[in-house]
Amino acid sequence: MSESPVRPHSSSARELKQRLDAERQGISFLVLRDNEDKQQIHPLGDGGVGRLSLGRSADADICLKWDDQVSSIHAELERLGSEWTITDDGLSRNGTFLNGERVQGRRRLEDGDSLRVGETLAVFRSPSMEEGTTGATVAAGSSALAVDLSPAQRKVLVALCRPFKGAGAFATPATNKEIADELFLSVDAVKTHLRALFRKFDVEGVPQNQKRARLVELAFKAGIVSERDL
């Protein structure tokens, strides 16, 4: 992942409640912080609105007026069926980044994806996606490891592995709080996803203090998480 000037933030109880309330609505939303470090939640609608603009202009549907690295109209969010996409067809001067990779044209969004425009980091949340699964069957050594992960579970797994980018065996897995801050989740939600991952990767019998490291090892060995994902 490319470097970003935006640092992870600890969430207050009030901010956590705001996000949980937004999730209960069952519709997609963006969560971000403004220049005063205040959390903002932008619902994307339940089907009535198909396209939203993102930019510094007061005319933008999601206005980031505090960020002078954001173009007047920077990018567009578009609903296609039940899913949302982000599009940057050269509207922006400094580019739009999805999970650290510059967006060229249109990209589909998944629950937990991070977007960076200028110096503003936003996280896309789509509670309805958490019920879906994306199947992955990959080779691990001489045998196959078949794991079905929901988009949210995969985001947690990648965040757990992130400290290993360029650090190899000398790193340690991310803590629950670090994962929660990165993905704008509660610590309890992270624990729930990790328990599911422990079960799916069959590491429940591993000693408690070794489970996280073993999960990271298996994720890399099976190719489910790669250096590029980090």
Coordinates of C-alpha atoms in Angstrom, one line a residue:
M1 CA 0.0 0.0 0.0
S2 CA 1.3 3.5 -0.8
E3 CA 2.0 5.8 2.1
S4 CA -0.7 8.2 3.2
P5 CA -0.4 11.3 5.5
V6 CA -3.5 10.1 7.2
R7 CA -2.8 8.3 10.5
P8 CA -5.1 5.8 12.2
H9 CA -7.3 7.3 14.9
S10 CA -8.8 6.0 18.1
S11 CA -12.5 6.2 18.2
S12 CA -14.6 7.7 21.0
A13 CA -17.6 5.8 22.4
R14 CA -19.9 8.4 20.7
E15 CA -18.2 7.9 17.3
L16 CA -18.5 4.2 17.6
K17 CA -22.2 4.5 18.4
Q18 CA -22.6 6.7 15.3
R19 CA -21.1 4.0 13.1
L20 CA -23.1 1.2 14.7
D21 CA -26.3 3.3 14.1
A22 CA -25.3 3.8 10.5
E23 CA -24.7 0.1 10.1
R24 CA -28.1 -0.8 11.5
Q25 CA -29.7 1.3 8.7
G26 CA -28.4 -1.4 6.3
I27 CA -27.3 1.0 3.6
S28 CA -23.8 1.8 2.3
F29 CA -22.0 4.8 3.7
L30 CA -18.6 6.5 3.8
V31 CA -16.9 7.3 7.1
L32 CA -14.1 9.8 7.3
R33 CA -12.5 12.6 9.4
D34 CA -12.4 16.3 8.6
N35 CA -9.6 18.8 9.2
E36 CA -10.7 19.1 12.8
D37 CA -10.4 15.4 13.4
K38 CA -14.2 15.0 13.6
Q39 CA -15.9 11.9 12.3
Q40 CA -18.2 12.4 9.4
I41 CA -20.6 9.7 8.1
H42 CA -22.1 10.1 4.6
P43 CA -25.0 7.7 3.7
L44 CA -24.9 6.7 0.1
G45 CA -28.6 6.0 -0.2
D46 CA -30.8 3.0 -0.4
G47 CA -31.4 2.9 -4.1
G48 CA -33.0 6.3 -4.8
V49 CA -29.7 8.0 -5.7
G50 CA -27.5 6.4 -8.3
R51 CA -24.6 8.8 -8.6
L52 CA -22.8 11.0 -6.1
S53 CA -19.9 13.4 -6.7
L54 CA -16.9 13.8 -4.4
G55 CA -14.9 16.9 -4.3
R56 CA -13.9 20.3 -2.7
S57 CA -16.6 22.3 -4.4
A58 CA -19.7 23.2 -2.4
D59 CA -21.7 21.7 -5.3
A60 CA -20.2 18.3 -4.7
D61 CA -22.6 15.8 -3.1
I62 CA -19.8 14.9 -0.6
C63 CA -17.9 18.1 0.0
L64 CA -14.3 18.0 1.3
K65 CA -13.9 21.7 1.4
W66 CA -11.0 21.6 3.9
D67 CA -8.7 19.6 1.7
D68 CA -6.8 21.7 -0.8
Q69 CA -5.4 18.6 -2.5
V70 CA -8.8 17.6 -3.6
S71 CA -10.1 18.8 -6.9
S72 CA -13.4 20.7 -7.2
I73 CA -15.1 17.6 -8.6
H74 CA -12.6 14.8 -7.8
A75 CA -14.4 11.5 -8.3
E76 CA -17.8 9.9 -8.6
L77 CA -19.5 7.2 -6.6
E78 CA -22.1 5.3 -8.7
R79 CA -24.6 2.6 -7.7
L80 CA -24.8 -0.3 -10.1
G81 CA -27.5 -2.7 -9.1
S82 CA -26.8 -3.5 -5.4
E83 CA -23.2 -2.4 -5.5
W84 CA -21.2 0.8 -5.5
T85 CA -18.3 1.8 -7.7
I86 CA -15.7 4.6 -7.6
T87 CA -14.8 6.4 -10.8
D88 CA -11.9 8.8 -11.6
D89 CA -11.7 9.4 -15.3
G90 CA -9.1 12.1 -15.0
L91 CA -11.3 14.5 -13.1
S92 CA -8.8 14.9 -10.3
R93 CA -5.4 16.4 -10.4
N94 CA -3.9 14.3 -7.6
G95 CA -5.7 11.0 -8.2
T96 CA -8.0 8.8 -6.2
F97 CA -6.6 5.7 -4.4
L98 CA -8.4 2.5 -3.5
N99 CA -6.6 0.5 -0.9
G100 CA -3.4 2.3 -1.8
E101 CA -3.7 1.7 -5.6
R102 CA -4.5 4.6 -7.9
V103 CA -7.9 4.3 -9.5
Q104 CA -7.9 4.3 -13.3
G105 CA -11.5 4.4 -14.6
R106 CA -14.1 2.5 -12.6
R107 CA -13.5 0.2 -9.6
R108 CA -16.0 -1.8 -7.6
L109 CA -16.1 -1.2 -3.9
E110 CA -16.3 -3.8 -1.2
D111 CA -17.1 -3.5 2.5
G112 CA -14.1 -2.2 4.4
D113 CA -12.3 -0.7 1.3
S114 CA -10.3 2.5 2.0
L115 CA -10.4 5.5 -0.3
R116 CA -7.9 8.3 -0.3
V117 CA -8.5 11.6 -2.1
G118 CA -6.0 14.3 -1.4
E119 CA -5.1 14.0 2.3
T120 CA -8.5 12.6 3.3
L121 CA -9.0 9.0 4.0
A122 CA -12.5 7.5 3.9
V123 CA -13.7 3.9 4.5
F124 CA -16.5 2.4 2.5
R125 CA -19.0 0.4 4.6
S126 CA -21.7 -1.7 3.2
P127 CA -23.3 -3.8 6.0
S128 CA -25.4 -5.8 3.4
M129 CA -22.2 -7.2 1.9
E130 CA -21.1 -8.9 5.1
E131 CA -23.6 -11.6 4.5
G132 CA -22.0 -12.5 1.2
T133 CA -18.9 -14.7 0.7
T134 CA -16.2 -14.8 -1.8
G135 CA -14.7 -18.3 -2.3
A136 CA -11.0 -18.8 -2.7
T137 CA -9.3 -22.2 -3.3
V138 CA -5.5 -21.9 -3.4
A139 CA -2.6 -24.2 -3.2
A140 CA -0.7 -24.5 0.1
G141 CA 2.4 -26.6 -0.4
S142 CA 1.3 -30.0 -1.7
S143 CA -2.3 -29.7 -0.6
A144 CA -5.2 -27.2 -1.2
L145 CA -6.5 -24.9 1.4
A146 CA -10.1 -23.9 0.6
V147 CA -11.4 -21.0 2.5
D148 CA -14.6 -19.0 2.0
L149 CA -14.2 -15.4 3.3
S150 CA -16.7 -12.6 3.4
P151 CA -15.3 -9.3 2.2
A152 CA -15.2 -8.0 5.8
Q153 CA -13.3 -11.1 7.0
R154 CA -10.7 -10.6 4.2
K155 CA -10.2 -6.9 5.2
V156 CA -9.6 -8.0 8.8
L157 CA -7.1 -10.7 7.7
V158 CA -5.2 -8.2 5.5
A159 CA -5.1 -5.7 8.4
L160 CA -3.8 -8.4 10.7
C161 CA -1.0 -9.1 8.3
R162 CA -0.1 -5.5 7.5
P163 CA 2.8 -5.2 9.9
F164 CA 4.6 -7.9 7.9
K165 CA 5.0 -5.6 4.9
G166 CA 8.8 -5.5 4.3
A167 CA 9.5 -6.8 7.8
G168 CA 9.2 -10.5 7.4
A169 CA 9.5 -12.8 10.4
F170 CA 10.6 -9.9 12.7
A171 CA 7.1 -8.4 12.7
T172 CA 4.1 -9.2 14.9
P173 CA 0.4 -9.3 13.8
A174 CA -1.6 -6.2 14.2
T175 CA -3.5 -5.8 17.5
N176 CA -7.3 -5.8 17.6
K177 CA -7.3 -2.1 18.3
E178 CA -5.0 -1.4 15.3
I179 CA -7.3 -3.4 13.1
A180 CA -10.3 -1.6 14.5
D181 CA -8.8 1.8 13.9
E182 CA -7.8 1.0 10.4
L183 CA -11.1 -0.4 9.3
F184 CA -13.4 1.8 11.4
L185 CA -14.8 -1.2 13.3
S186 CA -15.4 -1.8 16.9
V187 CA -12.8 -4.0 18.8
D188 CA -15.7 -6.5 19.5
A189 CA -16.4 -6.7 15.7
V190 CA -12.7 -7.4 15.0
K191 CA -12.7 -10.2 17.7
T192 CA -15.8 -11.7 16.1
H193 CA -14.2 -11.8 12.6
L194 CA -11.0 -13.2 14.0
R195 CA -12.8 -16.0 15.8
A196 CA -14.4 -16.9 12.4
L197 CA -11.0 -16.8 10.7
F198 CA -9.5 -19.0 13.4
R199 CA -12.3 -21.5 12.7
K200 CA -12.0 -21.3 8.9
F201 CA -8.2 -21.8 8.9
D202 CA -8.5 -24.6 11.5
V203 CA -6.2 -23.0 14.1
E204 CA -8.7 -23.2 17.0
G205 CA -6.5 -25.9 18.6
V206 CA -3.3 -23.8 18.5
P207 CA -2.3 -22.2 21.8
Q208 CA -4.0 -18.8 22.3
N209 CA -0.7 -16.8 22.2
Q210 CA 0.2 -18.4 18.8
K211 CA -3.1 -18.3 16.9
R212 CA -2.7 -14.9 15.3
A213 CA 0.9 -15.6 14.1
R214 CA -0.3 -19.0 12.8
L215 CA -3.2 -17.4 10.9
V216 CA -0.8 -14.9 9.3
E217 CA 1.5 -17.7 8.3
L218 CA -1.2 -19.7 6.7
A219 CA -2.7 -16.7 4.9
F220 CA 0.7 -15.9 3.3
K221 CA 1.6 -19.5 2.6
A222 CA -1.8 -20.2 0.9
G223 CA -1.5 -16.9 -1.2
I224 CA -4.8 -15.6 0.3
V225 CA -2.8 -12.5 1.4
S226 CA 0.2 -11.3 -0.6
E227 CA 2.8 -8.5 -0.2
R228 CA 0.8 -6.6 -2.8
D229 CA -2.3 -6.6 -0.6
L230 CA -0.4 -4.7 2.1

